[in-house]
Amino acid sequence: MNEAERHTSEARDESASSSSTEREKGPQRDEPAGPRGPAGRGGPERPHGDRPRSSWTRVLLFVVVLWFLWMIVSQGARGTEITYAQFKGYLAAGVVKQASVTSDRITGLIEREAVPAGDERPARFEFQTVRVDDKALVEELAKANVDYRGVVENPLGGLFLLWILPLLFLPLLLIFLARSRGGAGGGPMGSPFGFGRSRARLVADKHTGVTFADVAGCEEAKADLEEVVEFLKNSERFVKLGAKIPKGVLLLGPPGTGKTLLARAVAGEAGVPFFSISGSEFVEMFVGVGAARVRDLFEQAKKTAPCIVFIDEIDAIGRARGVQIGAVNDEREQTLNQLLVELDGFEPNSGVILLAATNRPDVLDRALLRPGRFDRQVVLDAPDFEGRKAILAVHAKGKPLAPDVDFASIARGTPGFSGADLANALNEAALLASRRRGSEITHHDLEEAIEKIVAGPERQTRRLKTTERRRVAYHEAGHALVAHHSPNADPVHKISIVPRGRAALGYTMQLPVEEQYLMTRAELEDRMVVLLGGRAAEQLVLGDVSTGAADDLERATGIARQMVCVFGMGTSTGLMRCARDVDSQYLRGPGVRLERDCSEETARAIDGEVRAILDASFATALRILEAQREKLELVASTLLDRERLDREEFDALVGVRPSAS
Ligand code: ADP
Ligand code: MG
Ligand code: ZN
C-alpha cells in the first residue's frame, strides 16, 4: 500500500508499555551501531607485523614517477604545438619539409635558413597541430613540395598509453596496498594479501578506557565477571588453589543492553590486552579464510597472555551447523569447527579468556555451549526501573542538566528501553537543547527526545485535510477512552495527533504502573480491546472506517494468535503449543513472527478462534465507546484544539479512572 494513503493512525501506540512477555520491540529497534574500538582498522594500535606508514609514500612516489614518464613519452613524440594558422603560414613560406597527416592531427618538421624577426622558434623544429577541415590542404602540401604522407592512427597506441599501461600497474599497486595494511608476508596462510590474518584489534587497557563504573544497571552480570577480572589480575592465586577458571564466557542479551560495553569494561578493569573481533569479520567470500583467521587470532592471543579475546556477534559464525546450504555456509562451518578446535586446544589456565556476545542464543550451535567451551553464561536483560535510572545518570555525565530534570520520572516512562536507547535519548535531548539554543538540557527536552524515539520525529509540515485530522482525533480518543475504561489496561500517558515518523498520524501512549514480567489473559484481552478502540470510534462516530487501523489490526491479531497458539489460552487447541517463534526469543510480543506447527485442520480451527477473539474484543470496544459517547466527543474536540494531551489533562477531561486496579 502506498505510504501516503496508509494513514496508519499510530505506529506503535503502546511502545512504552511492555513487559518481558510482551516486549514490543520490533526489529526496527535493532542494535544501534555501537562504538567500535578507538583503534580503527589499521590504526596505530595494530598487533604485530605492521608495516611502517612509509609504504604509502612509496606507492605515491611510484605513481608520480609513472605519470611523469608518461608525460615525457607522450610529449616527446610530438613536438611543438602550433596553431593551424601558423602552420598554413609556414606552409606558404615553404619551410615545411615533412608532414604526417592523420585524421585529426598533423605533425612534421620545419626547417628554414633564417628565422624571421618576431618568431622565437628555432630554425629547425618538429611541430604538431590540430587538423581542421581544410579541403585545400593536400593541394597546398603538394604545391609547397612537402614530403607528406597520410598515417592511419593506431587506435591501440592511444589505448595502450591511456588504459592498458595503468592497468598493468594496478596489480602492483594492489600488492603495495595490501602489504601496507595486512602486514608483511601475510599471516600463517602466507598469502601476499594477508587474507588469512585475523583482523582482531588489539586494544590495551588504557585504550578501552571503559570500567565497570561505565556500565550501569546490570549488577549481577558485573558480579559474575568480577571473577574473571580477578583471575586475569592474579592468576597464580587461582592456579595454586587448583581452581579451574572458565575458558569462555558468553554474554547473552537483547540488542543494546551493553554486552559489547561490558566486555570492554572487563578488559579495562583487568588491565590486560583486549583482542576484539566481530563474528561477521570471520566470514568472508573465500572458504578457509575464516578458519585461518581463528587460528591466527588464538596464536596471537596465546603469545600475549594473559589477555581477553572478544568475539562480538558470535552468532554470525556460531549458528547451528547443517541448517542451510551453500558456499557461505561451508565457510561458516569451517570457521566454527576451527573455533571449537581452538577452544579445546588451549589450557584452562593459560591466561587467555574468551568472551563472546550474542543476542541470538537460540540459534547457536549446541557444541559451543558444551562444558569446557563457553561454560559460563552471563545474561543481560533490558534494564529495570533502577537500572534505567542508573544508566541515565552514567550518560548524563558531562552534560549540563537543568535542575528540573527528574531521572526517576524518565525511567518510569521508558519501560523496555535498553541502555543504548537511553543513551540515545540523552543525546537526542542534548541536540534538541542545542537546537533551541539553550544552555542546559531540560526535562522537557528529554521527554521530547523519548517521544521522538518511540514514535518518530514530529512532522509539522505534513498537513492533513480537516476531515482526516478529525478522523485521527476520534481514532486516538477512542483508544484512550477504551484504555481508560478497561480495568486491566495500562493507564493513558499521552495522546497526540501530531504526525510523526514515517506513517504515524497520531498516537496514544500508555504506561504501566509498575514493571511487569507476566501478562494475564485478562490483560491480553484488554490490550486487544484498546487496540481496536480506534477503529471502533471511527465506525461509531463517522460511520465509515479507514485504513488508519491497519497497524492496530495487525497487532491485535498477533496477540490473539499468540494467545491461542503459544500461551495455551484457546479452547480448540487447549494447552497444545501449535506455533514456533521464528525470531529471537528476545523479540516477543505482537510483532513476533510465528510459524505454524500443527495440522491443517488445527490451523483452520485456530483461524476461527482468532477471528472470534477479535470480534469479541471489537464488540467490547464499541460497547465502551457507546456508553462514553459524550466523553468521546469532548476528548476528540479537545485534541483537535490542542493537538496533544498529557495524563493530567486527559484525566481532567474524563474523570478519575472508574476501576483503577
Ligand atoms: P550490545 O553490544 O549489547 O548490543 P552495546 O554494548 O553496544 O550493546 O551498547 C551500546 C551503547 O549503549 C553503549 O555504548 C552504551 O553507551 C549504551 N549502554 C548500553 N547498555 C548500557 C549500560 N548497562 N550502562 C551504560 N550504558 C549502556
Ligand atoms: Mg554489541
Ligand atoms: Zn490506532
XYZ file of C-alpha atoms and ligand atoms in Angstrom:
690
model
C 0.000 0.000 0.000
C 1.137 3.477 -0.754
C 2.879 5.274 2.083
C 0.735 8.341 1.882
C -2.586 6.601 1.843
C -1.601 4.187 4.547
C -2.968 6.604 7.148
C -1.683 4.455 9.928
C -3.092 6.103 12.876
C -0.303 5.199 15.151
C 2.771 3.235 14.514
C 3.270 1.911 17.986
C 0.868 3.464 20.363
C 1.911 1.441 23.322
C 5.535 1.027 22.671
C 6.287 2.200 26.111
C 4.048 -0.285 27.812
C 5.844 -3.520 27.559
C 6.915 -6.322 29.739
C 9.067 -9.313 29.255
C 6.352 -11.436 27.728
C 5.009 -8.610 25.658
C 8.001 -6.697 24.627
C 7.039 -4.525 21.739
C 10.414 -4.172 20.279
C 10.085 -4.766 16.621
C 13.143 -5.334 14.546
C 13.132 -1.647 13.706
C 14.767 -1.002 17.038
C 17.625 -3.137 16.155
C 21.010 -2.844 17.571
C 22.459 0.585 17.212
C 25.891 0.550 15.772
C 27.865 0.541 18.937
C 31.041 2.482 19.033
C 33.844 0.441 17.667
C 37.097 0.370 19.477
C 39.104 3.543 19.482
C 41.598 1.703 17.381
C 40.098 1.652 13.956
C 41.280 -0.900 11.477
C 44.857 -0.184 10.678
C 45.067 2.325 13.481
C 48.203 2.830 15.472
C 47.439 0.023 17.930
C 47.717 -2.816 15.486
C 49.034 -6.072 16.839
C 52.183 -7.291 15.186
C 53.958 -7.164 11.908
C 52.685 -3.778 10.972
C 54.459 -2.119 8.112
C 55.527 1.469 8.647
C 53.440 4.111 7.024
C 56.223 4.855 4.527
C 54.935 2.197 2.161
C 52.112 4.576 1.412
C 54.571 7.258 0.431
C 56.396 4.745 -1.671
C 53.266 3.931 -3.578
C 52.588 7.587 -4.092
C 56.093 8.227 -5.334
C 55.789 5.320 -7.689
C 52.602 6.698 -9.187
C 54.057 10.168 -9.611
C 57.134 8.853 -11.380
C 54.951 6.801 -13.661
C 52.904 9.811 -14.521
C 55.994 11.870 -15.336
C 57.324 9.148 -17.573
C 54.070 9.035 -19.405
C 54.098 12.805 -19.840
C 57.607 12.742 -21.250
C 56.877 9.886 -23.580
C 53.698 11.390 -24.856
C 55.177 14.879 -25.267
C 58.472 13.779 -26.780
C 56.805 12.003 -29.637
C 55.054 15.040 -30.904
C 56.922 18.303 -30.823
C 55.983 21.961 -30.528
C 52.305 22.713 -30.704
C 51.492 25.436 -33.211
C 48.203 26.797 -34.436
C 46.772 25.769 -37.742
C 47.068 29.346 -38.998
C 50.781 29.325 -38.168
C 51.108 26.002 -39.935
C 49.496 27.472 -43.019
C 51.882 30.411 -42.748
C 54.916 28.107 -42.614
C 53.476 26.130 -45.491
C 53.045 29.219 -47.600
C 56.606 30.275 -46.726
C 57.761 26.906 -47.988
C 59.650 25.883 -44.848
C 57.634 22.765 -44.033
C 59.804 19.836 -45.008
C 57.805 16.829 -43.814
C 54.265 16.246 -42.673
C 52.382 13.236 -41.394
C 48.666 13.726 -41.649
C 46.210 11.732 -39.561
C 42.516 12.239 -39.385
C 42.839 14.853 -36.684
C 46.478 15.894 -36.328
C 49.375 16.999 -38.475
C 52.920 16.508 -37.254
C 56.087 17.190 -39.113
C 59.366 19.080 -39.498
C 60.008 22.717 -40.188
C 63.394 23.798 -41.461
C 64.460 27.235 -42.603
C 67.666 29.044 -43.380
C 66.942 32.152 -41.379
C 64.437 32.797 -38.613
C 62.297 35.819 -39.449
C 62.088 38.595 -36.843
C 59.348 38.110 -34.268
C 59.469 34.307 -34.415
C 61.116 32.842 -31.373
C 61.053 29.278 -32.619
C 64.322 27.720 -33.682
C 65.321 27.359 -37.283
C 64.609 23.647 -37.268
C 61.951 22.082 -35.137
C 59.269 19.431 -35.053
C 55.745 20.707 -34.913
C 52.285 19.424 -34.338
C 48.934 20.988 -34.895
C 45.315 20.074 -34.834
C 43.980 19.437 -38.304
C 40.956 21.484 -39.257
C 38.609 20.779 -42.116
C 40.607 22.240 -44.969
C 39.869 20.984 -48.476
C 42.847 22.774 -49.999
C 45.367 21.158 -47.674
C 46.599 18.368 -49.915
C 46.858 20.693 -52.872
C 48.923 23.173 -50.880
C 51.145 20.463 -49.454
C 51.882 19.276 -52.955
C 52.468 22.811 -54.195
C 54.901 23.548 -51.352
C 56.780 20.407 -52.238
C 56.383 18.843 -48.831
C 57.222 15.240 -48.231
C 53.811 14.342 -46.842
C 52.080 11.128 -46.048
C 48.852 10.049 -44.507
C 49.005 7.963 -41.352
C 46.257 5.739 -40.055
C 46.414 6.446 -36.356
C 46.835 3.209 -34.494
C 43.880 3.170 -32.171
C 45.676 0.712 -29.933
C 48.528 3.171 -29.412
C 46.398 5.666 -27.525
C 44.532 2.921 -25.819
C 47.741 1.389 -24.671
C 49.071 4.524 -23.095
C 45.781 5.630 -21.637
C 44.372 2.393 -20.337
C 46.467 -0.691 -20.644
C 49.629 0.666 -19.119
C 47.897 1.840 -15.938
C 46.032 -1.455 -15.823
C 49.320 -3.298 -15.895
C 50.410 -1.394 -12.859
C 47.187 -1.913 -10.965
C 48.134 -5.313 -9.545
C 51.422 -3.871 -8.408
C 49.575 -1.084 -6.670
C 47.204 -3.552 -5.050
C 50.064 -5.564 -3.680
C 51.583 -2.462 -2.221
C 48.293 -1.521 -0.604
C 47.675 -4.993 0.732
C 51.126 -5.088 2.208
C 50.757 -1.772 3.870
C 47.579 -2.818 5.642
C 47.922 -6.526 6.070
C 51.387 -6.648 7.484
C 54.358 -8.080 5.717
C 54.393 -11.508 4.226
C 50.826 -12.384 5.110
C 49.723 -14.473 8.009
C 50.171 -18.159 8.607
C 48.467 -18.661 5.274
C 51.362 -16.860 3.672
C 49.009 -15.066 1.359
C 50.514 -11.946 -0.127
C 47.316 -10.064 0.541
C 47.202 -11.031 4.181
C 43.735 -12.526 3.837
C 44.444 -15.092 6.471
C 45.368 -12.558 9.062
C 42.869 -12.087 11.759
C 41.747 -8.546 11.804
C 41.386 -8.504 15.544
C 42.155 -5.175 17.002
C 44.386 -5.167 19.959
C 43.260 -2.636 22.453
C 45.364 -2.430 25.539
C 43.664 -1.453 28.753
C 44.459 2.197 28.576
C 42.717 2.309 25.251
C 39.427 0.686 26.094
C 39.142 3.241 28.867
C 35.923 1.586 29.968
C 35.433 0.372 33.507
C 32.597 -1.254 35.367
C 31.542 2.193 36.515
C 30.535 2.988 32.946
C 28.157 0.056 32.837
C 25.064 0.625 34.891
C 22.036 -1.397 35.788
C 23.367 -4.913 35.388
C 24.839 -5.604 38.778
C 24.516 -9.367 38.558
C 26.348 -9.575 35.290
C 29.089 -7.378 36.677
C 29.416 -9.562 39.746
C 29.773 -12.623 37.515
C 32.506 -11.005 35.511
C 34.274 -9.701 38.579
C 35.684 -13.186 38.994
C 37.111 -13.172 35.519
C 38.791 -9.874 36.228
C 40.220 -11.277 39.447
C 41.672 -14.190 37.594
C 43.268 -12.092 34.924
C 44.797 -9.846 37.543
C 46.338 -12.519 39.756
C 46.061 -15.870 38.130
C 48.726 -17.523 40.348
C 46.439 -17.435 43.336
C 43.793 -19.413 41.496
C 46.287 -21.805 39.991
C 47.797 -22.504 43.386
C 44.391 -23.472 44.714
C 43.898 -25.737 41.757
C 40.854 -23.812 40.642
C 39.832 -24.039 37.041
C 38.806 -20.792 35.522
C 36.219 -20.839 32.783
C 37.714 -20.614 29.335
C 34.821 -18.921 27.729
C 32.112 -16.585 28.917
C 29.103 -15.948 26.752
C 27.270 -12.655 27.166
C 23.607 -13.002 26.260
C 21.040 -10.307 25.936
C 18.857 -8.291 23.639
C 20.493 -5.667 21.414
C 21.729 -2.530 23.089
C 21.898 -3.858 26.615
C 25.626 -3.275 26.916
C 27.208 -6.609 26.019
C 29.984 -5.074 23.990
C 30.426 -2.356 26.561
C 30.689 -4.870 29.385
C 33.308 -6.927 27.567
C 35.399 -3.835 27.094
C 34.912 -2.963 30.718
C 36.275 -6.340 31.781
C 39.455 -5.653 29.840
C 39.609 -2.156 31.244
C 39.229 -3.394 34.799
C 41.756 -6.160 34.437
C 44.216 -4.007 32.553
C 45.053 -6.732 30.062
C 45.231 -6.625 26.273
C 41.913 -6.961 24.566
C 41.546 -8.599 21.167
C 38.215 -7.710 19.723
C 36.754 -9.070 16.539
C 33.248 -9.304 15.240
C 31.863 -12.656 14.179
C 30.975 -11.351 10.775
C 34.601 -10.461 10.125
C 35.454 -14.125 10.069
C 33.017 -14.930 7.378
C 34.459 -13.994 4.038
C 33.926 -14.899 0.490
C 36.753 -17.382 0.363
C 36.421 -20.716 2.011
C 39.124 -21.302 4.565
C 39.883 -17.701 5.307
C 37.707 -17.598 8.400
C 39.326 -20.707 9.838
C 42.751 -19.231 9.208
C 41.723 -16.091 10.977
C 40.569 -18.022 14.008
C 43.871 -19.882 14.140
C 45.826 -16.683 13.823
C 43.761 -14.906 16.440
C 44.392 -17.554 19.044
C 48.045 -17.765 18.144
C 48.408 -14.071 18.812
C 46.394 -14.287 21.991
C 48.453 -17.112 23.433
C 51.597 -15.093 22.881
C 50.096 -12.138 24.701
C 48.507 -13.984 27.643
C 47.044 -13.013 30.000
C 44.561 -11.358 27.711
C 40.973 -11.304 26.584
C 39.727 -12.410 23.202
C 36.333 -10.945 22.493
C 34.180 -12.225 19.646
C 31.229 -9.919 19.202
C 28.056 -11.154 17.499
C 29.290 -14.705 17.627
C 26.049 -15.954 16.108
C 27.465 -14.962 12.725
C 29.758 -17.975 12.930
C 28.211 -19.932 15.757
C 24.922 -20.773 14.110
C 23.920 -24.375 14.306
C 25.655 -26.318 11.582
C 23.956 -28.080 8.742
C 20.841 -25.979 8.598
C 21.404 -24.082 5.410
C 23.158 -24.978 2.248
C 25.591 -23.093 0.094
C 29.163 -21.992 -0.047
C 28.826 -19.308 2.589
C 27.565 -21.944 4.924
C 30.534 -24.197 4.217
C 32.817 -21.369 5.082
C 30.969 -20.671 8.306
C 31.031 -24.279 9.305
C 34.752 -24.493 8.785
C 35.237 -21.372 10.833
C 33.088 -22.700 13.615
C 34.900 -26.012 13.607
C 38.204 -24.231 13.862
C 36.873 -22.162 16.738
C 35.830 -25.316 18.554
C 39.242 -26.829 17.948
C 40.953 -23.776 19.363
C 38.627 -23.684 22.333
C 39.536 -27.251 23.177
C 43.164 -26.635 22.402
C 44.158 -24.138 24.987
C 44.737 -24.941 28.600
C 42.117 -23.759 31.064
C 44.653 -21.732 32.982
C 46.655 -20.416 30.081
C 45.558 -16.897 30.844
C 43.506 -16.439 27.718
C 39.849 -15.851 28.385
C 37.394 -15.888 25.576
C 34.422 -13.576 25.830
C 31.671 -13.697 23.263
C 28.437 -11.832 22.874
C 25.226 -12.625 21.070
C 21.598 -11.650 21.023
C 20.565 -14.890 19.342
C 21.499 -17.637 21.805
C 18.706 -19.726 20.356
C 20.500 -20.189 17.044
C 23.903 -21.048 18.492
C 25.346 -24.450 17.815
C 24.949 -26.700 20.810
C 28.590 -27.700 20.602
C 29.633 -24.178 21.532
C 27.767 -24.299 24.791
C 29.166 -27.615 25.918
C 31.090 -27.619 29.205
C 34.717 -26.765 28.659
C 33.884 -24.248 25.988
C 31.554 -21.400 26.792
C 30.793 -22.887 30.128
C 29.795 -19.655 31.750
C 26.863 -17.599 30.571
C 26.091 -14.095 31.700
C 22.651 -12.763 30.935
C 21.985 -9.099 30.367
C 18.364 -8.063 30.406
C 16.692 -4.873 29.396
C 17.233 -2.694 32.482
C 14.534 -2.319 35.109
C 13.465 0.953 36.669
C 16.505 1.277 38.942
C 18.779 0.222 36.125
C 17.375 2.814 33.775
C 17.855 5.497 36.380
C 21.468 4.448 36.835
C 22.142 4.309 33.093
C 20.680 7.777 32.648
C 22.975 9.021 35.391
C 26.018 7.458 33.727
C 25.266 9.011 30.383
C 24.329 12.384 31.833
C 27.905 12.836 32.966
C 29.425 15.791 31.228
C 26.071 17.084 30.014
C 24.661 20.235 31.629
C 21.274 19.384 33.081
C 18.631 21.823 34.192
C 17.581 21.427 37.826
C 14.111 20.281 36.799
C 15.361 17.055 35.194
C 13.852 14.115 37.015
C 15.507 10.828 36.071
C 13.065 8.817 38.142
C 10.147 10.048 36.088
C 12.019 9.483 32.836
C 12.969 5.981 33.933
C 9.372 5.249 34.824
C 8.285 6.371 31.382
C 10.688 4.171 29.469
C 9.984 0.527 30.241
C 11.545 -1.734 27.655
C 14.209 0.789 26.731
C 17.684 -0.661 26.508
C 20.851 1.062 27.647
C 21.527 2.076 24.082
C 18.051 3.582 23.766
C 18.584 5.610 26.908
C 21.993 6.802 25.775
C 20.393 7.770 22.514
C 17.591 9.612 24.319
C 20.059 11.726 26.265
C 21.940 12.520 23.124
C 18.754 13.483 21.288
C 17.791 15.688 24.221
C 21.142 17.445 24.007
C 20.590 18.011 20.301
C 17.124 19.413 20.941
C 18.521 21.718 23.607
C 21.170 22.987 21.258
C 18.607 23.487 18.511
C 16.660 25.864 20.702
C 19.954 27.484 21.705
C 19.523 26.537 25.346
C 22.468 26.175 27.678
C 21.068 23.198 29.574
C 19.073 20.067 28.882
C 15.640 20.437 30.413
C 13.174 17.797 31.463
C 11.012 18.757 28.534
C 13.885 18.158 26.111
C 14.276 14.673 27.490
C 10.586 13.863 27.219
C 10.510 15.208 23.712
C 13.517 13.080 22.823
C 11.871 9.959 24.177
C 8.700 10.679 22.279
C 10.774 11.072 19.168
C 12.473 7.725 19.723
C 9.227 5.931 20.441
C 7.066 7.412 17.706
C 9.452 9.049 15.264
C 10.238 12.707 14.687
C 7.428 15.232 14.519
C 6.243 16.106 11.054
C 4.908 19.606 11.457
C 4.899 20.143 7.728
C 2.635 17.206 6.978
C -0.683 18.924 6.603
C -3.723 16.755 6.936
C -7.063 17.554 5.442
C -9.554 18.804 8.019
C -11.622 15.651 7.645
C -8.561 13.481 8.102
C -7.483 15.329 11.206
C -10.931 14.896 12.630
C -10.818 11.183 11.947
C -7.413 10.848 13.591
C -8.673 12.743 16.638
C -11.644 10.400 17.051
C -9.436 7.390 16.458
C -6.963 8.362 19.155
C -9.681 9.479 21.539
C -11.217 6.048 21.011
C -8.012 4.257 22.014
C -7.603 6.487 25.052
C -11.162 6.222 26.299
C -11.275 2.469 25.881
C -7.997 2.202 27.792
C -9.419 4.418 30.493
C -12.415 2.174 30.911
C -10.679 -1.189 30.641
C -9.689 -2.243 34.140
C -6.734 -4.348 33.031
C -5.224 -1.926 30.554
C -2.334 0.374 31.308
C -3.368 3.948 32.040
C -3.123 6.558 29.307
C 0.074 8.560 29.426
C -0.127 10.793 26.415
C -2.277 11.351 23.347
C -1.158 13.236 20.297
C -2.419 13.912 16.806
C 0.788 15.487 15.573
C 2.008 13.418 12.637
C 5.236 11.647 13.463
C 7.749 9.452 11.773
C 7.020 7.647 8.564
C 3.434 6.724 8.909
C 2.059 7.685 12.303
C -0.668 10.278 12.125
C -1.265 10.255 15.835
C -0.653 8.044 18.784
C -1.849 7.121 22.212
C 0.800 6.093 24.681
C 0.054 4.047 27.734
C 2.366 3.367 30.616
C 2.245 0.506 33.056
C 2.035 1.416 36.695
C 4.966 -0.808 37.503
C 7.376 -3.181 35.864
C 5.668 -6.312 34.685
C 7.077 -9.637 33.647
C 3.950 -11.650 33.046
C 0.641 -10.906 31.463
C -2.626 -12.475 32.443
C -5.309 -13.416 29.996
C -7.463 -10.519 31.153
C -4.620 -8.121 30.459
C -4.049 -9.513 26.994
C -7.754 -9.250 26.259
C -7.937 -5.666 27.391
C -4.909 -4.844 25.326
C -6.691 -6.074 22.226
C -9.789 -4.114 23.155
C -7.695 -0.942 23.438
C -6.012 -1.645 20.109
C -9.397 -1.964 18.438
C -10.749 1.153 20.184
C -9.516 3.413 17.392
C -11.371 1.513 14.710
C -14.459 1.302 16.898
C -14.502 5.074 17.380
C -14.225 5.690 13.657
C -17.114 3.357 12.953
C -19.261 4.735 15.730
C -18.805 8.424 15.006
C -18.057 8.638 11.304
C -19.995 5.617 10.129
C -17.198 4.639 7.806
C -13.840 3.076 8.620
C -10.419 3.860 7.185
C -7.025 2.359 6.511
C -5.725 4.026 9.649
C -6.315 0.969 11.778
C -4.116 -1.385 9.762
C -1.337 -1.393 12.296
C -3.728 -1.815 15.227
C -5.335 -4.772 13.498
C -2.011 -6.414 12.839
C -1.025 -6.137 16.452
C -4.347 -7.225 17.846
C -4.327 -10.232 15.535
C -0.808 -11.029 16.685
C -1.904 -11.062 20.309
C -4.925 -13.211 19.593
C -2.855 -15.692 17.615
C -0.253 -15.906 20.332
C -2.914 -16.456 22.954
C -4.233 -19.437 21.046
C -1.017 -20.880 19.664
C 1.618 -20.111 22.262
C 0.047 -19.291 25.599
C -2.444 -22.139 25.696
C -5.425 -19.819 26.119
C -7.531 -21.127 23.269
C -10.426 -23.534 23.508
C -9.975 -25.531 20.316
C -6.287 -26.223 20.901
C -6.225 -26.320 24.656
C -2.760 -26.434 26.077
C -1.174 -27.537 22.864
C 1.516 -25.256 21.557
C 0.991 -25.084 17.852
C 3.465 -22.495 16.619
C 7.153 -21.822 16.780
C 8.776 -18.426 17.128
C 10.712 -17.602 14.023
C 12.620 -14.738 15.562
C 14.830 -14.479 18.552
C 13.380 -15.184 21.928
C 14.013 -11.548 22.745
C 11.524 -10.360 20.210
C 8.364 -11.476 21.883
C 5.120 -9.625 21.727
C 2.720 -8.914 18.924
C 5.495 -8.266 16.435
C 6.809 -11.774 16.752
C 6.591 -13.956 13.688
C 5.096 -17.350 14.294
C 5.490 -20.431 12.216
C 2.721 -22.950 12.078
C 3.498 -26.184 13.835
C 0.286 -28.159 13.604
C -2.028 -29.856 11.147
C -4.118 -28.073 8.519
C -7.183 -28.905 10.464
C -5.950 -27.357 13.672
C -4.761 -24.316 11.739
C -8.272 -23.801 10.451
C -9.683 -24.076 13.948
C -7.099 -21.574 15.161
C -8.061 -19.093 12.482
C -11.673 -19.346 13.518
C -10.816 -18.812 17.113
C -8.543 -15.851 16.458
C -11.340 -14.334 14.475
C -13.809 -14.882 17.308
C -11.462 -13.326 19.865
C -11.004 -10.239 17.713
C -14.734 -9.908 17.090
C -15.437 -10.103 20.803
C -12.765 -7.514 21.556
C -14.159 -5.158 18.962
C -17.655 -5.551 20.373
C -16.339 -4.683 23.823
C -14.604 -1.595 22.498
C -17.766 -0.473 20.712
C -19.822 -1.010 23.846
C -17.461 1.082 25.959
C -17.445 3.914 23.440
C -21.215 3.898 23.010
C -21.551 4.376 26.743
C -18.943 7.157 26.669
C -20.193 8.926 23.566
C -20.130 12.451 25.053
C -16.661 11.984 26.508
C -15.509 10.755 23.121
C -16.713 13.978 21.500
C -15.102 16.006 24.272
C -11.706 14.339 24.051
C -11.682 14.456 20.255
C -12.577 18.130 20.076
C -10.004 18.991 22.749
C -7.417 17.053 20.775
C -8.292 18.935 17.596
C -7.831 22.084 19.589
C -4.604 21.364 21.444
C -3.052 18.582 19.337
C -1.829 16.732 22.403
C -2.993 15.828 25.880
C -0.920 14.564 28.739
C -2.128 12.344 31.526
C -3.363 15.140 33.793
C -5.241 16.930 31.037
C -6.844 13.705 29.903
C -7.870 12.709 33.416
C -9.322 16.163 33.972
C -11.486 15.695 30.872
C -12.754 12.194 31.532
C -12.690 11.983 35.301
C -10.934 9.559 37.593
C -10.454 6.091 36.248
C -13.517 4.146 37.321
C -11.939 0.875 38.258
C -8.268 1.597 38.684
C -6.854 -1.702 39.737
P 25.133 -4.605 22.788
O 26.523 -4.999 22.450
O 24.554 -5.362 23.932
O 24.195 -4.598 21.646
P 26.411 -2.150 23.371
O 27.341 -2.584 24.411
O 26.963 -1.964 22.021
O 25.163 -3.108 23.296
O 25.691 -0.836 23.859
C 25.551 0.278 23.036
C 25.654 1.532 23.840
O 24.555 1.657 24.728
C 26.860 1.563 24.730
O 27.955 2.068 24.070
C 26.424 2.468 25.862
O 26.603 3.813 25.512
C 24.952 2.197 25.959
N 24.666 1.221 27.010
C 24.089 0.027 26.823
N 23.926 -0.600 27.996
C 24.441 0.188 28.944
C 24.558 0.081 30.363
N 24.136 -1.004 31.019
N 25.131 1.099 31.021
C 25.553 2.175 30.367
N 25.468 2.339 29.039
C 24.903 1.367 28.324
Mg 27.268 -5.379 20.627
Zn -4.926 3.174 16.275
